């Protein structure tokens, strides 16, 4: 009985430990999802900035600058947040540094064409676009973001797999503890009945 109780206690302790481990893995899964969302947000801001620039170059109307101006304001904090999220991952930190440089160069290219357009020289502004500098910067950005997202997706799958495995161990441990407790109870009940029977027989013999 003592052995069964000890085993049940050990299994219960192991179940609690694996439960804590699964909670930790679940938190890492949520963290990875947050990183992927932030990567998408940074890319979306760059795209919005470019959309605003194109609208302004074509129309010359200030209303089209709103997406560009808003994205330009939000990008630094968005990149800082992304950097903080991947502080535990040196490879991704390096990629964030590269992404920061690309967005800086892209915003500079957008600003230059917008300033040229503000002078009224539409042809010069469009000629700057036709150099394809901006397109190459966007291509590099898309490529880098794709690599970063792929790495996070790999981490996500690994962490989900570990979380699922630990969840299975928790369930197995709980079942094993329950079975041991039932077995311990059954053995205890059997030994108790045997003891009562032996006591009764000894009592009858004495009489």
mmCIF file of N, CA and C in Angstrom, residues 50-158:
data_model
loop_
_atom_site.group_PDB
_atom_site.id
_atom_site.type_symbol
_atom_site.label_atom_id
_atom_site.label_comp_id
_atom_site.label_asym_id
_atom_site.label_seq_id
_atom_site.Cartn_x
_atom_site.Cartn_y
_atom_site.Cartn_z
ATOM 1 N N UNK A 50 4.129 52.907 -49.565
ATOM 2 C CA UNK A 50 4.343 52.916 -51.011
ATOM 3 C C UNK A 50 3.049 53.247 -51.747
ATOM 4 N N UNK A 51 1.929 52.747 -51.253
ATOM 5 C CA UNK A 51 0.634 53.042 -51.878
ATOM 6 C C UNK A 51 0.341 54.542 -51.829
ATOM 7 N N UNK A 52 0.620 55.165 -50.677
ATOM 8 C CA UNK A 52 0.412 56.599 -50.562
ATOM 9 C C UNK A 52 1.292 57.388 -51.512
ATOM 10 N N UNK A 53 2.538 56.945 -51.647
ATOM 11 C CA UNK A 53 3.457 57.621 -52.563
ATOM 12 C C UNK A 53 2.961 57.531 -53.999
ATOM 13 N N UNK A 54 2.512 56.372 -54.404
ATOM 14 C CA UNK A 54 2.049 56.198 -55.786
ATOM 15 C C UNK A 54 0.837 57.080 -56.071
ATOM 16 N N UNK A 55 -0.082 57.096 -55.103
ATOM 17 C CA UNK A 55 -1.277 57.925 -55.288
ATOM 18 C C UNK A 55 -0.930 59.398 -55.433
ATOM 19 N N UNK A 56 0.032 59.841 -54.634
ATOM 20 C CA UNK A 56 0.406 61.253 -54.692
ATOM 21 C C UNK A 56 1.141 61.583 -55.991
ATOM 22 N N UNK A 57 2.024 60.693 -56.411
ATOM 23 C CA UNK A 57 2.755 60.947 -57.656
ATOM 24 C C UNK A 57 1.809 61.057 -58.840
ATOM 25 N N UNK A 58 0.753 60.262 -58.833
ATOM 26 C CA UNK A 58 -0.179 60.261 -59.965
ATOM 27 C C UNK A 58 -1.142 61.439 -59.940
ATOM 28 N N UNK A 59 -1.525 61.888 -58.746
ATOM 29 C CA UNK A 59 -2.568 62.917 -58.643
ATOM 30 C C UNK A 59 -2.063 64.268 -58.146
ATOM 31 N N UNK A 60 -1.007 64.237 -57.342
ATOM 32 C CA UNK A 60 -0.532 65.483 -56.750
ATOM 33 C C UNK A 60 -1.411 65.980 -55.621
ATOM 34 N N UNK A 61 -2.370 65.168 -55.201
ATOM 35 C CA UNK A 61 -3.303 65.564 -54.129
ATOM 36 C C UNK A 61 -2.773 65.100 -52.774
ATOM 37 N N UNK A 62 -2.759 66.037 -51.813
ATOM 38 C CA UNK A 62 -2.191 65.756 -50.493
ATOM 39 C C UNK A 62 -2.915 64.640 -49.746
ATOM 40 N N UNK A 63 -4.191 64.434 -50.081
ATOM 41 C CA UNK A 63 -4.962 63.416 -49.374
ATOM 42 C C UNK A 63 -4.330 62.029 -49.536
ATOM 43 N N UNK A 64 -3.630 61.822 -50.650
ATOM 44 C CA UNK A 64 -3.006 60.518 -50.894
ATOM 45 C C UNK A 64 -1.732 60.319 -50.072
ATOM 46 N N UNK A 65 -1.268 61.382 -49.417
ATOM 47 C CA UNK A 65 -0.067 61.264 -48.595
ATOM 48 C C UNK A 65 -0.384 60.697 -47.200
ATOM 49 N N UNK A 66 -1.654 60.662 -46.832
ATOM 50 C CA UNK A 66 -2.033 60.208 -45.481
ATOM 51 C C UNK A 66 -1.498 58.808 -45.166
ATOM 52 N N UNK A 67 -1.683 57.813 -46.048
ATOM 53 C CA UNK A 67 -1.152 56.469 -45.735
ATOM 54 C C UNK A 67 0.363 56.473 -45.580
ATOM 55 N N UNK A 68 1.037 57.244 -46.438
ATOM 56 C CA UNK A 68 2.499 57.334 -46.367
ATOM 57 C C UNK A 68 2.937 57.950 -45.042
ATOM 58 N N UNK A 69 2.323 59.067 -44.665
ATOM 59 C CA UNK A 69 2.718 59.766 -43.447
ATOM 60 C C UNK A 69 2.427 58.922 -42.203
ATOM 61 N N UNK A 70 1.265 58.270 -42.184
ATOM 62 C CA UNK A 70 0.910 57.444 -41.027
ATOM 63 C C UNK A 70 1.843 56.243 -40.898
ATOM 64 N N UNK A 71 2.121 55.591 -42.019
ATOM 65 C CA UNK A 71 3.020 54.433 -42.001
ATOM 66 C C UNK A 71 4.428 54.847 -41.576
ATOM 67 N N UNK A 72 4.879 56.006 -42.054
ATOM 68 C CA UNK A 72 6.211 56.474 -41.688
ATOM 69 C C UNK A 72 6.330 56.709 -40.187
ATOM 70 N N UNK A 73 5.245 57.167 -39.555
ATOM 71 C CA UNK A 73 5.253 57.405 -38.111
ATOM 72 C C UNK A 73 5.246 56.097 -37.326
ATOM 73 N N UNK A 74 4.514 55.104 -37.839
ATOM 74 C CA UNK A 74 4.321 53.857 -37.092
ATOM 75 C C UNK A 74 5.462 52.855 -37.275
ATOM 76 N N UNK A 75 6.178 52.953 -38.379
ATOM 77 C CA UNK A 75 7.211 51.951 -38.677
ATOM 78 C C UNK A 75 8.321 51.851 -37.615
ATOM 79 N N UNK A 76 8.872 52.948 -37.122
ATOM 80 C CA UNK A 76 9.933 52.805 -36.118
ATOM 81 C C UNK A 76 9.507 52.022 -34.888
ATOM 82 N N UNK A 77 8.329 52.325 -34.346
ATOM 83 C CA UNK A 77 7.861 51.603 -33.155
ATOM 84 C C UNK A 77 7.518 50.155 -33.490
ATOM 85 N N UNK A 78 6.999 49.919 -34.709
ATOM 86 C CA UNK A 78 6.672 48.553 -35.123
ATOM 87 C C UNK A 78 7.943 47.708 -35.227
ATOM 88 N N UNK A 79 8.997 48.287 -35.753
ATOM 89 C CA UNK A 79 10.272 47.578 -35.857
ATOM 90 C C UNK A 79 10.891 47.350 -34.481
ATOM 91 N N UNK A 80 10.758 48.335 -33.595
ATOM 92 C CA UNK A 80 11.275 48.165 -32.232
ATOM 93 C C UNK A 80 10.547 47.037 -31.514
ATOM 94 N N UNK A 81 9.242 46.984 -31.698
ATOM 95 C CA UNK A 81 8.455 45.920 -31.063
ATOM 96 C C UNK A 81 8.855 44.553 -31.611
ATOM 97 N N UNK A 82 9.081 44.485 -32.913
ATOM 98 C CA UNK A 82 9.522 43.231 -33.519
ATOM 99 C C UNK A 82 10.887 42.828 -32.964
ATOM 100 N N UNK A 83 11.777 43.794 -32.831
ATOM 101 C CA UNK A 83 13.095 43.504 -32.266
ATOM 102 C C UNK A 83 13.008 42.970 -30.849
ATOM 103 N N UNK A 84 12.098 43.538 -30.063
ATOM 104 C CA UNK A 84 11.920 43.065 -28.683
ATOM 105 C C UNK A 84 11.360 41.646 -28.645
ATOM 106 N N UNK A 85 10.495 41.326 -29.598
ATOM 107 C CA UNK A 85 9.879 39.998 -29.623
ATOM 108 C C UNK A 85 10.890 38.899 -29.963
ATOM 109 N N UNK A 86 11.907 39.235 -30.760
ATOM 110 C CA UNK A 86 12.872 38.211 -31.180
ATOM 111 C C UNK A 86 14.194 38.349 -30.420
ATOM 112 N N UNK A 87 14.149 38.989 -29.254
ATOM 113 C CA UNK A 87 15.368 39.216 -28.475
ATOM 114 C C UNK A 87 16.037 37.899 -28.090
ATOM 115 N N UNK A 88 15.244 36.810 -28.090
ATOM 116 C CA UNK A 88 15.770 35.490 -27.703
ATOM 117 C C UNK A 88 16.368 34.732 -28.894
ATOM 118 N N UNK A 89 16.275 35.312 -30.091
ATOM 119 C CA UNK A 89 16.680 34.613 -31.316
ATOM 120 C C UNK A 89 17.709 35.438 -32.087
ATOM 121 N N UNK A 90 18.993 35.121 -31.961
ATOM 122 C CA UNK A 90 20.049 35.912 -32.624
ATOM 123 C C UNK A 90 19.870 36.020 -34.142
ATOM 124 N N UNK A 91 19.465 34.931 -34.787
ATOM 125 C CA UNK A 91 19.284 34.959 -36.246
ATOM 126 C C UNK A 91 18.199 35.961 -36.647
ATOM 127 N N UNK A 92 17.089 35.909 -35.922
ATOM 128 C CA UNK A 92 15.990 36.821 -36.229
ATOM 129 C C UNK A 92 16.338 38.258 -35.861
ATOM 130 N N UNK A 93 17.137 38.424 -34.819
ATOM 131 C CA UNK A 93 17.591 39.769 -34.460
ATOM 132 C C UNK A 93 18.390 40.379 -35.615
ATOM 133 N N UNK A 94 19.249 39.568 -36.204
ATOM 134 C CA UNK A 94 20.050 40.028 -37.338
ATOM 135 C C UNK A 94 19.149 40.394 -38.517
ATOM 136 N N UNK A 95 18.115 39.588 -38.721
ATOM 137 C CA UNK A 95 17.177 39.857 -39.813
ATOM 138 C C UNK A 95 16.400 41.149 -39.565
ATOM 139 N N UNK A 96 16.045 41.394 -38.306
ATOM 140 C CA UNK A 96 15.345 42.637 -37.979
ATOM 141 C C UNK A 96 16.235 43.843 -38.277
ATOM 142 N N UNK A 97 17.529 43.711 -37.976
ATOM 143 C CA UNK A 97 18.456 44.789 -38.297
ATOM 144 C C UNK A 97 18.503 45.071 -39.788
ATOM 145 N N UNK A 98 18.509 44.002 -40.574
ATOM 146 C CA UNK A 98 18.500 44.147 -42.030
ATOM 147 C C UNK A 98 17.171 44.741 -42.503
ATOM 148 N N UNK A 99 16.076 44.313 -41.910
ATOM 149 C CA UNK A 99 14.756 44.827 -42.276
ATOM 150 C C UNK A 99 14.643 46.315 -41.924
ATOM 151 N N UNK A 100 15.229 46.688 -40.801
ATOM 152 C CA UNK A 100 15.216 48.101 -40.403
ATOM 153 C C UNK A 100 15.944 48.966 -41.446
ATOM 154 N N UNK A 101 17.077 48.458 -41.939
ATOM 155 C CA UNK A 101 17.831 49.205 -42.944
ATOM 156 C C UNK A 101 17.057 49.307 -44.260
ATOM 157 N N UNK A 102 16.419 48.220 -44.649
ATOM 158 C CA UNK A 102 15.632 48.228 -45.890
ATOM 159 C C UNK A 102 14.475 49.219 -45.815
ATOM 160 N N UNK A 103 13.780 49.228 -44.681
ATOM 161 C CA UNK A 103 12.648 50.155 -44.551
ATOM 162 C C UNK A 103 13.126 51.604 -44.509
ATOM 163 N N UNK A 104 14.265 51.838 -43.885
ATOM 164 C CA UNK A 104 14.833 53.191 -43.858
ATOM 165 C C UNK A 104 15.156 53.659 -45.280
ATOM 166 N N UNK A 105 15.790 52.775 -46.040
ATOM 167 C CA UNK A 105 16.130 53.113 -47.432
ATOM 168 C C UNK A 105 14.870 53.313 -48.270
ATOM 169 N N UNK A 106 13.867 52.481 -48.026
ATOM 170 C CA UNK A 106 12.627 52.582 -48.794
ATOM 171 C C UNK A 106 11.904 53.889 -48.488
ATOM 172 N N UNK A 107 11.817 54.250 -47.231
ATOM 173 C CA UNK A 107 11.149 55.502 -46.869
ATOM 174 C C UNK A 107 11.904 56.705 -47.435
ATOM 175 N N UNK A 108 13.225 56.605 -47.463
ATOM 176 C CA UNK A 108 14.024 57.695 -48.048
ATOM 177 C C UNK A 108 13.723 57.829 -49.541
ATOM 178 N N UNK A 109 13.641 56.700 -50.215
ATOM 179 C CA UNK A 109 13.335 56.714 -51.660
ATOM 180 C C UNK A 109 11.942 57.281 -51.908
ATOM 181 N N UNK A 110 10.985 56.899 -51.073
ATOM 182 C CA UNK A 110 9.619 57.415 -51.224
ATOM 183 C C UNK A 110 9.579 58.923 -50.981
ATOM 184 N N UNK A 111 10.275 59.365 -49.951
ATOM 185 C CA UNK A 111 10.280 60.784 -49.614
ATOM 186 C C UNK A 111 10.905 61.624 -50.727
ATOM 187 N N UNK A 112 11.974 61.112 -51.308
ATOM 188 C CA UNK A 112 12.640 61.862 -52.381
ATOM 189 C C UNK A 112 11.709 62.070 -53.572
ATOM 190 N N UNK A 113 10.993 61.018 -53.949
ATOM 191 C CA UNK A 113 10.088 61.142 -55.092
ATOM 192 C C UNK A 113 8.910 62.060 -54.758
ATOM 193 N N UNK A 114 8.454 62.009 -53.520
ATOM 194 C CA UNK A 114 7.346 62.886 -53.106
ATOM 195 C C UNK A 114 7.787 64.344 -53.112
ATOM 196 N N UNK A 115 8.988 64.609 -52.604
ATOM 197 C CA UNK A 115 9.497 65.983 -52.587
ATOM 198 C C UNK A 115 9.677 66.509 -54.010
ATOM 199 N N UNK A 116 10.117 65.641 -54.902
ATOM 200 C CA UNK A 116 10.270 66.058 -56.304
ATOM 201 C C UNK A 116 8.916 66.378 -56.915
ATOM 202 N N UNK A 117 7.924 65.556 -56.587
ATOM 203 C CA UNK A 117 6.564 65.782 -57.113
ATOM 204 C C UNK A 117 5.972 67.078 -56.573
ATOM 205 N N UNK A 118 6.312 67.434 -55.354
ATOM 206 C CA UNK A 118 5.773 68.661 -54.759
ATOM 207 C C UNK A 118 6.265 69.907 -55.490
ATOM 208 N N UNK A 119 7.403 69.790 -56.149
ATOM 209 C CA UNK A 119 7.914 70.935 -56.918
ATOM 210 C C UNK A 119 7.137 71.133 -58.213
ATOM 211 N N UNK A 120 6.293 70.150 -58.543
ATOM 212 C CA UNK A 120 5.511 70.236 -59.771
ATOM 213 C C UNK A 120 6.145 69.532 -60.945
ATOM 214 N N UNK A 121 7.322 68.968 -60.715
ATOM 215 C CA UNK A 121 8.028 68.287 -61.811
ATOM 216 C C UNK A 121 7.613 66.809 -61.814
ATOM 217 N N UNK A 122 6.476 66.540 -62.458
ATOM 218 C CA UNK A 122 5.929 65.188 -62.490
ATOM 219 C C UNK A 122 6.864 64.229 -63.205
ATOM 220 N N UNK A 123 7.412 64.668 -64.312
ATOM 221 C CA UNK A 123 8.279 63.793 -65.099
ATOM 222 C C UNK A 123 9.516 63.359 -64.320
ATOM 223 N N UNK A 124 10.103 64.291 -63.577
ATOM 224 C CA UNK A 124 11.296 63.971 -62.794
ATOM 225 C C UNK A 124 10.946 62.980 -61.684
ATOM 226 N N UNK A 125 9.774 63.170 -61.083
ATOM 227 C CA UNK A 125 9.349 62.269 -60.011
ATOM 228 C C UNK A 125 9.138 60.859 -60.548
ATOM 229 N N UNK A 126 8.488 60.757 -61.709
ATOM 230 C CA UNK A 126 8.241 59.445 -62.306
ATOM 231 C C UNK A 126 9.534 58.819 -62.826
ATOM 232 N N UNK A 127 10.453 59.663 -63.269
ATOM 233 C CA UNK A 127 11.747 59.151 -63.751
ATOM 234 C C UNK A 127 12.494 58.494 -62.599
ATOM 235 N N UNK A 128 12.360 59.065 -61.406
ATOM 236 C CA UNK A 128 12.998 58.474 -60.230
ATOM 237 C C UNK A 128 12.420 57.105 -59.924
ATOM 238 N N UNK A 129 11.110 56.981 -60.109
ATOM 239 C CA UNK A 129 10.455 55.683 -59.885
ATOM 240 C C UNK A 129 10.938 54.668 -60.911
ATOM 241 N N UNK A 130 11.126 55.118 -62.141
ATOM 242 C CA UNK A 130 11.517 54.220 -63.230
ATOM 243 C C UNK A 130 12.955 53.712 -63.112
ATOM 244 N N UNK A 131 13.704 54.219 -62.161
ATOM 245 C CA UNK A 131 15.060 53.687 -61.947
ATOM 246 C C UNK A 131 14.999 52.301 -61.304
ATOM 247 N N UNK A 132 13.840 51.945 -60.818
ATOM 248 C CA UNK A 132 13.604 50.635 -60.187
ATOM 249 C C UNK A 132 14.327 50.454 -58.849
ATOM 250 N N UNK A 133 14.844 51.528 -58.283
ATOM 251 C CA UNK A 133 15.468 51.434 -56.967
ATOM 252 C C UNK A 133 14.431 50.999 -55.929
ATOM 253 N N UNK A 134 13.271 51.646 -55.990
ATOM 254 C CA UNK A 134 12.205 51.306 -55.052
ATOM 255 C C UNK A 134 11.726 49.879 -55.206
ATOM 256 N N UNK A 135 11.611 49.417 -56.438
ATOM 257 C CA UNK A 135 11.162 48.038 -56.676
ATOM 258 C C UNK A 135 12.144 47.032 -56.102
ATOM 259 N N UNK A 136 13.444 47.299 -56.302
ATOM 260 C CA UNK A 136 14.449 46.377 -55.772
ATOM 261 C C UNK A 136 14.420 46.345 -54.241
ATOM 262 N N UNK A 137 14.195 47.509 -53.651
ATOM 263 C CA UNK A 137 14.098 47.556 -52.188
ATOM 264 C C UNK A 137 12.900 46.742 -51.694
ATOM 265 N N UNK A 138 11.784 46.849 -52.408
ATOM 266 C CA UNK A 138 10.596 46.086 -52.014
ATOM 267 C C UNK A 138 10.818 44.598 -52.238
ATOM 268 N N UNK A 139 11.489 44.246 -53.329
ATOM 269 C CA UNK A 139 11.781 42.828 -53.587
ATOM 270 C C UNK A 139 12.647 42.249 -52.459
ATOM 271 N N UNK A 140 13.646 43.019 -52.054
ATOM 272 C CA UNK A 140 14.511 42.562 -50.959
ATOM 273 C C UNK A 140 13.724 42.445 -49.653
ATOM 274 N N UNK A 141 12.813 43.373 -49.460
ATOM 275 C CA UNK A 141 11.987 43.342 -48.245
ATOM 276 C C UNK A 141 11.084 42.117 -48.238
ATOM 277 N N UNK A 142 10.423 41.855 -49.365
ATOM 278 C CA UNK A 142 9.556 40.679 -49.462
ATOM 279 C C UNK A 142 10.360 39.400 -49.220
ATOM 280 N N UNK A 143 11.540 39.336 -49.798
ATOM 281 C CA UNK A 143 12.375 38.143 -49.649
ATOM 282 C C UNK A 143 12.774 37.936 -48.193
ATOM 283 N N UNK A 144 13.210 38.995 -47.546
ATOM 284 C CA UNK A 144 13.640 38.896 -46.147
ATOM 285 C C UNK A 144 12.482 38.531 -45.238
ATOM 286 N N UNK A 145 11.351 39.177 -45.447
ATOM 287 C CA UNK A 145 10.161 38.875 -44.642
ATOM 288 C C UNK A 145 9.742 37.422 -44.827
ATOM 289 N N UNK A 146 9.855 36.928 -46.051
ATOM 290 C CA UNK A 146 9.518 35.532 -46.311
ATOM 291 C C UNK A 146 10.408 34.570 -45.541
ATOM 292 N N UNK A 147 11.699 34.872 -45.495
ATOM 293 C CA UNK A 147 12.644 34.037 -44.751
ATOM 294 C C UNK A 147 12.330 34.080 -43.265
ATOM 295 N N UNK A 148 12.072 35.274 -42.747
ATOM 296 C CA UNK A 148 11.770 35.418 -41.323
ATOM 297 C C UNK A 148 10.491 34.667 -40.953
ATOM 298 N N UNK A 149 9.493 34.781 -41.808
ATOM 299 C CA UNK A 149 8.221 34.111 -41.527
ATOM 300 C C UNK A 149 8.379 32.594 -41.586
ATOM 301 N N UNK A 150 9.196 32.115 -42.520
ATOM 302 C CA UNK A 150 9.440 30.675 -42.629
ATOM 303 C C UNK A 150 10.107 30.144 -41.357
ATOM 304 N N UNK A 151 11.085 30.884 -40.850
ATOM 305 C CA UNK A 151 11.760 30.473 -39.619
ATOM 306 C C UNK A 151 10.793 30.427 -38.446
ATOM 307 N N UNK A 152 9.924 31.421 -38.369
ATOM 308 C CA UNK A 152 8.948 31.432 -37.275
ATOM 309 C C UNK A 152 7.932 30.311 -37.428
ATOM 310 N N UNK A 153 7.585 29.988 -38.671
ATOM 311 C CA UNK A 153 6.653 28.893 -38.897
ATOM 312 C C UNK A 153 7.266 27.560 -38.472
ATOM 313 N N UNK A 154 8.564 27.387 -38.726
ATOM 314 C CA UNK A 154 9.257 26.172 -38.293
ATOM 315 C C UNK A 154 9.256 26.072 -36.771
ATOM 316 N N UNK A 155 9.537 27.197 -36.105
ATOM 317 C CA UNK A 155 9.507 27.217 -34.642
ATOM 318 C C UNK A 155 8.108 26.906 -34.128
ATOM 319 N N UNK A 156 7.101 27.445 -34.818
ATOM 320 C CA UNK A 156 5.721 27.227 -34.405
ATOM 321 C C UNK A 156 5.369 25.747 -34.456
ATOM 322 N N UNK A 157 5.753 25.086 -35.547
ATOM 323 C CA UNK A 157 5.451 23.665 -35.685
ATOM 324 C C UNK A 157 6.177 22.849 -34.619
ATOM 325 N N UNK A 158 7.425 23.193 -34.342
ATOM 326 C CA UNK A 158 8.180 22.479 -33.311
ATOM 327 C C UNK A 158 7.537 22.659 -31.942
#
